[in-house]
Amino acid sequence: MIQYWRCFNLPLRRVFERFGPRKRSRFVRESVTAASGRARGYSAVDAAINYLHQRRLFKCRQANMQLGLEYNPGEGFLHRRRWNSDGLGLLLDLIDPLKFADREKLLVATLDSRVNWRDFYSSTDRHGVRFYYPKPEAIGTLEGIGEEADRCTVEYMGGKLPLMDAYRAMVSSLIENLQRDGPSSFTPFVY
């Protein structure tokens, strides 16, 4: 992932967008009530990524509930309780590959100047650290970027499907295999 984030950052420099070390600048929060706390990050790009990740979490959680998977399905393989996954570990594991599509569409939108740092409020926290969060106008743009990602065509189990349909197929396969007593043939989604 270090190499992925380095590659992600390269074209951003060309359009003068600042992007920091992703692990440290996430401000991960799944549910936030204050507007200034929603999808914030140490840079405008981080805040946009956080917004898209929270949107993806919400959309996939809705899909899971429609398919019969619990609201908080429990611990995952990568996201475990000891890393404060709050019962969302399996869900976070399942949506990780889909986040690549969100970030890819965000990168294109940034390079096309549909979204930039001016679309975000800047503020400081109680320790004097500057952070950014999206303005209301930017939320519409970010929603559009997320919808573009939802519709992008991906390959899953030998077919070409829109991203969210591939996710639903993967979750359906997972549920079916969890209910089966014998050997399973679950195929994870890889972006």
Short mmCIF file of C-alpha atoms in Angstrom, two decimals:
data_model
loop_
_atom_site.label_atom_id
_atom_site.label_comp_id
_atom_site.label_asym_id
_atom_site.label_seq_id
_atom_site.Cartn_x
_atom_site.Cartn_y
_atom_site.Cartn_z
CA MET A 1 0.00 0.00 0.00
CA ILE A 2 2.93 2.34 0.54
CA GLN A 3 3.73 2.11 -3.17
CA TYR A 4 0.05 2.55 -4.06
CA TRP A 5 -0.16 5.80 -2.08
CA ARG A 6 3.09 7.06 -3.62
CA CYS A 7 1.67 6.44 -7.09
CA PHE A 8 -1.63 8.06 -6.08
CA ASN A 9 0.25 11.16 -4.92
CA LEU A 10 2.33 11.66 -8.08
CA PRO A 11 -0.38 13.16 -10.34
CA LEU A 12 -1.70 15.28 -7.45
CA ARG A 13 1.57 17.18 -7.30
CA ARG A 14 1.02 18.22 -10.91
CA VAL A 15 -2.23 20.01 -9.98
CA PHE A 16 -0.77 21.43 -6.75
CA GLU A 17 -2.91 19.36 -4.41
CA ARG A 18 -1.26 18.45 -1.11
CA PHE A 19 -1.57 14.91 0.14
CA GLY A 20 0.01 13.55 3.30
CA PRO A 21 0.87 10.11 4.64
CA ARG A 22 -2.50 8.36 4.46
CA LYS A 23 -2.21 6.14 7.54
CA ARG A 24 -1.61 9.06 9.88
CA SER A 25 -4.06 11.49 8.34
CA ARG A 26 -7.23 9.46 8.13
CA PHE A 27 -9.32 10.70 11.06
CA VAL A 28 -11.33 7.50 10.72
CA ARG A 29 -14.79 7.81 12.21
CA GLU A 30 -17.71 5.80 11.00
CA SER A 31 -20.55 7.94 12.38
CA VAL A 32 -20.14 11.61 13.21
CA THR A 33 -22.83 14.17 14.00
CA ALA A 34 -20.91 17.46 13.78
CA ALA A 35 -20.35 18.79 10.26
CA SER A 36 -16.76 19.76 11.07
CA GLY A 37 -16.01 16.21 12.18
CA ARG A 38 -17.55 14.53 9.15
CA ALA A 39 -14.98 13.32 6.63
CA ARG A 40 -12.16 15.48 7.85
CA GLY A 41 -8.50 15.06 7.01
CA TYR A 42 -5.16 16.83 7.24
CA SER A 43 -5.46 17.76 3.57
CA ALA A 44 -8.39 18.39 1.24
CA VAL A 45 -7.59 15.18 -0.63
CA ASP A 46 -7.65 13.19 2.61
CA ALA A 47 -11.01 14.73 3.52
CA ALA A 48 -12.40 13.82 0.07
CA ILE A 49 -11.12 10.25 0.40
CA ASN A 50 -12.62 10.00 3.88
CA TYR A 51 -15.98 11.24 2.59
CA LEU A 52 -15.97 8.66 -0.22
CA HIS A 53 -14.94 5.88 2.18
CA GLN A 54 -17.75 6.77 4.60
CA ARG A 55 -20.19 6.85 1.68
CA ARG A 56 -18.97 3.41 0.54
CA LEU A 57 -19.35 2.03 4.06
CA PHE A 58 -22.95 3.29 4.23
CA LYS A 59 -23.89 1.94 0.76
CA CYS A 60 -22.34 -1.47 1.40
CA ARG A 61 -23.90 -1.70 4.84
CA GLN A 62 -27.31 -1.08 3.23
CA ALA A 63 -26.62 -3.75 0.59
CA ASN A 64 -25.57 -6.21 3.31
CA MET A 65 -28.78 -5.66 5.24
CA GLN A 66 -30.86 -6.14 2.07
CA LEU A 67 -29.03 -9.42 1.44
CA GLY A 68 -29.47 -10.63 5.02
CA LEU A 69 -26.01 -9.99 6.46
CA GLU A 70 -26.06 -8.47 9.95
CA TYR A 71 -25.71 -4.72 10.58
CA ASN A 72 -22.33 -5.24 12.29
CA PRO A 73 -21.21 -8.64 11.02
CA GLY A 74 -18.25 -8.89 13.42
CA GLU A 75 -14.52 -9.19 13.28
CA GLY A 76 -12.71 -9.39 9.96
CA PHE A 77 -9.44 -10.90 8.86
CA LEU A 78 -7.64 -7.59 8.27
CA HIS A 79 -9.74 -5.32 10.49
CA ARG A 80 -9.73 -6.88 13.91
CA ARG A 81 -11.14 -5.81 17.25
CA ARG A 82 -7.71 -5.01 18.64
CA TRP A 83 -7.48 -2.26 15.96
CA ASN A 84 -10.81 -0.74 17.10
CA SER A 85 -12.97 -2.02 14.26
CA ASP A 86 -16.09 -1.68 16.50
CA GLY A 87 -17.75 -4.80 15.11
CA LEU A 88 -17.32 -3.60 11.52
CA GLY A 89 -14.23 -5.69 10.76
CA LEU A 90 -15.81 -8.05 8.23
CA LEU A 91 -17.65 -5.20 6.51
CA LEU A 92 -14.43 -3.16 6.31
CA ASP A 93 -12.64 -6.21 4.87
CA LEU A 94 -15.37 -6.66 2.25
CA ILE A 95 -15.38 -3.04 1.10
CA ASP A 96 -11.61 -2.52 0.92
CA PRO A 97 -11.36 -3.49 -2.79
CA LEU A 98 -14.25 -1.17 -3.69
CA LYS A 99 -12.48 1.83 -2.21
CA PHE A 100 -9.95 1.66 -5.06
CA ALA A 101 -12.72 2.63 -7.50
CA ASP A 102 -13.72 5.61 -5.33
CA ARG A 103 -10.14 6.85 -5.11
CA GLU A 104 -9.54 6.30 -8.83
CA LYS A 105 -12.60 8.40 -9.72
CA LEU A 106 -11.54 11.06 -7.18
CA LEU A 107 -8.10 11.24 -8.77
CA VAL A 108 -9.65 11.77 -12.22
CA ALA A 109 -12.00 14.45 -10.82
CA THR A 110 -9.07 16.22 -9.13
CA LEU A 111 -7.00 16.18 -12.32
CA ASP A 112 -10.04 17.51 -14.25
CA SER A 113 -10.41 20.32 -11.64
CA ARG A 114 -13.91 19.22 -10.65
CA VAL A 115 -12.77 19.16 -7.03
CA ASN A 116 -9.85 20.98 -5.35
CA TRP A 117 -8.77 22.36 -1.99
CA ARG A 118 -11.03 25.43 -2.36
CA ASP A 119 -14.05 23.11 -2.05
CA PHE A 120 -13.16 22.38 1.59
CA TYR A 121 -13.33 24.36 4.81
CA SER A 122 -10.12 24.68 6.75
CA SER A 123 -10.08 24.78 10.53
CA THR A 124 -7.85 23.92 13.47
CA ASP A 125 -8.53 21.51 16.29
CA ARG A 126 -7.94 22.18 19.98
CA HIS A 127 -4.25 21.28 19.56
CA GLY A 128 -3.78 23.80 16.74
CA VAL A 129 -3.58 21.14 14.01
CA ARG A 130 -5.14 22.24 10.70
CA PHE A 131 -7.75 19.97 9.16
CA TYR A 132 -10.16 20.15 6.23
CA TYR A 133 -13.76 19.06 5.70
CA PRO A 134 -16.02 19.40 2.62
CA LYS A 135 -18.19 22.43 1.95
CA PRO A 136 -21.85 21.69 1.10
CA GLU A 137 -21.15 22.36 -2.59
CA ALA A 138 -18.32 19.82 -2.57
CA ILE A 139 -20.57 17.14 -1.10
CA GLY A 140 -22.65 17.14 -4.30
CA THR A 141 -19.50 16.73 -6.37
CA LEU A 142 -18.20 13.96 -4.09
CA GLU A 143 -21.57 12.17 -4.29
CA GLY A 144 -21.32 12.35 -8.09
CA ILE A 145 -17.82 10.88 -7.95
CA GLY A 146 -19.10 8.07 -5.72
CA GLU A 147 -21.96 7.37 -8.13
CA GLU A 148 -19.47 7.20 -11.03
CA ALA A 149 -17.55 4.60 -9.03
CA ASP A 150 -20.78 2.68 -8.32
CA ARG A 151 -21.46 2.44 -12.06
CA CYS A 152 -17.93 1.57 -13.23
CA THR A 153 -17.77 -1.85 -14.84
CA VAL A 154 -15.64 -4.52 -13.14
CA GLU A 155 -15.02 -8.21 -13.67
CA TYR A 156 -16.29 -10.67 -11.11
CA MET A 157 -16.71 -14.44 -11.49
CA GLY A 158 -16.24 -14.34 -15.26
CA GLY A 159 -18.73 -11.55 -15.93
CA LYS A 160 -18.69 -7.78 -16.28
CA LEU A 161 -20.88 -6.01 -13.71
CA PRO A 162 -21.30 -2.54 -12.23
CA LEU A 163 -19.23 -2.21 -9.05
CA MET A 164 -22.13 -2.41 -6.57
CA ASP A 165 -23.66 -5.39 -8.40
CA ALA A 166 -20.32 -7.18 -8.13
CA TYR A 167 -20.29 -6.38 -4.40
CA ARG A 168 -23.81 -7.76 -3.96
CA ALA A 169 -22.85 -10.93 -5.86
CA MET A 170 -19.78 -11.37 -3.64
CA VAL A 171 -21.79 -10.90 -0.42
CA SER A 172 -24.50 -13.28 -1.66
CA SER A 173 -21.79 -15.86 -2.39
CA LEU A 174 -20.30 -15.33 1.07
CA ILE A 175 -23.66 -15.77 2.81
CA GLU A 176 -24.41 -18.89 0.78
CA ASN A 177 -21.02 -20.38 1.64
CA LEU A 178 -21.36 -19.55 5.33
CA GLN A 179 -24.69 -21.38 5.47
CA ARG A 180 -23.30 -24.47 3.73
CA ASP A 181 -21.98 -27.37 5.82
CA GLY A 182 -19.57 -28.75 3.25
CA PRO A 183 -16.59 -27.23 1.47
CA SER A 184 -17.10 -23.72 0.22
CA SER A 185 -16.17 -22.03 -3.03
CA PHE A 186 -16.29 -18.36 -2.12
CA THR A 187 -14.72 -16.03 -4.69
CA PRO A 188 -13.60 -12.70 -3.22
CA PHE A 189 -13.85 -9.54 -5.29
CA VAL A 190 -10.51 -8.09 -6.43
CA TYR A 191 -10.44 -4.66 -8.04
#
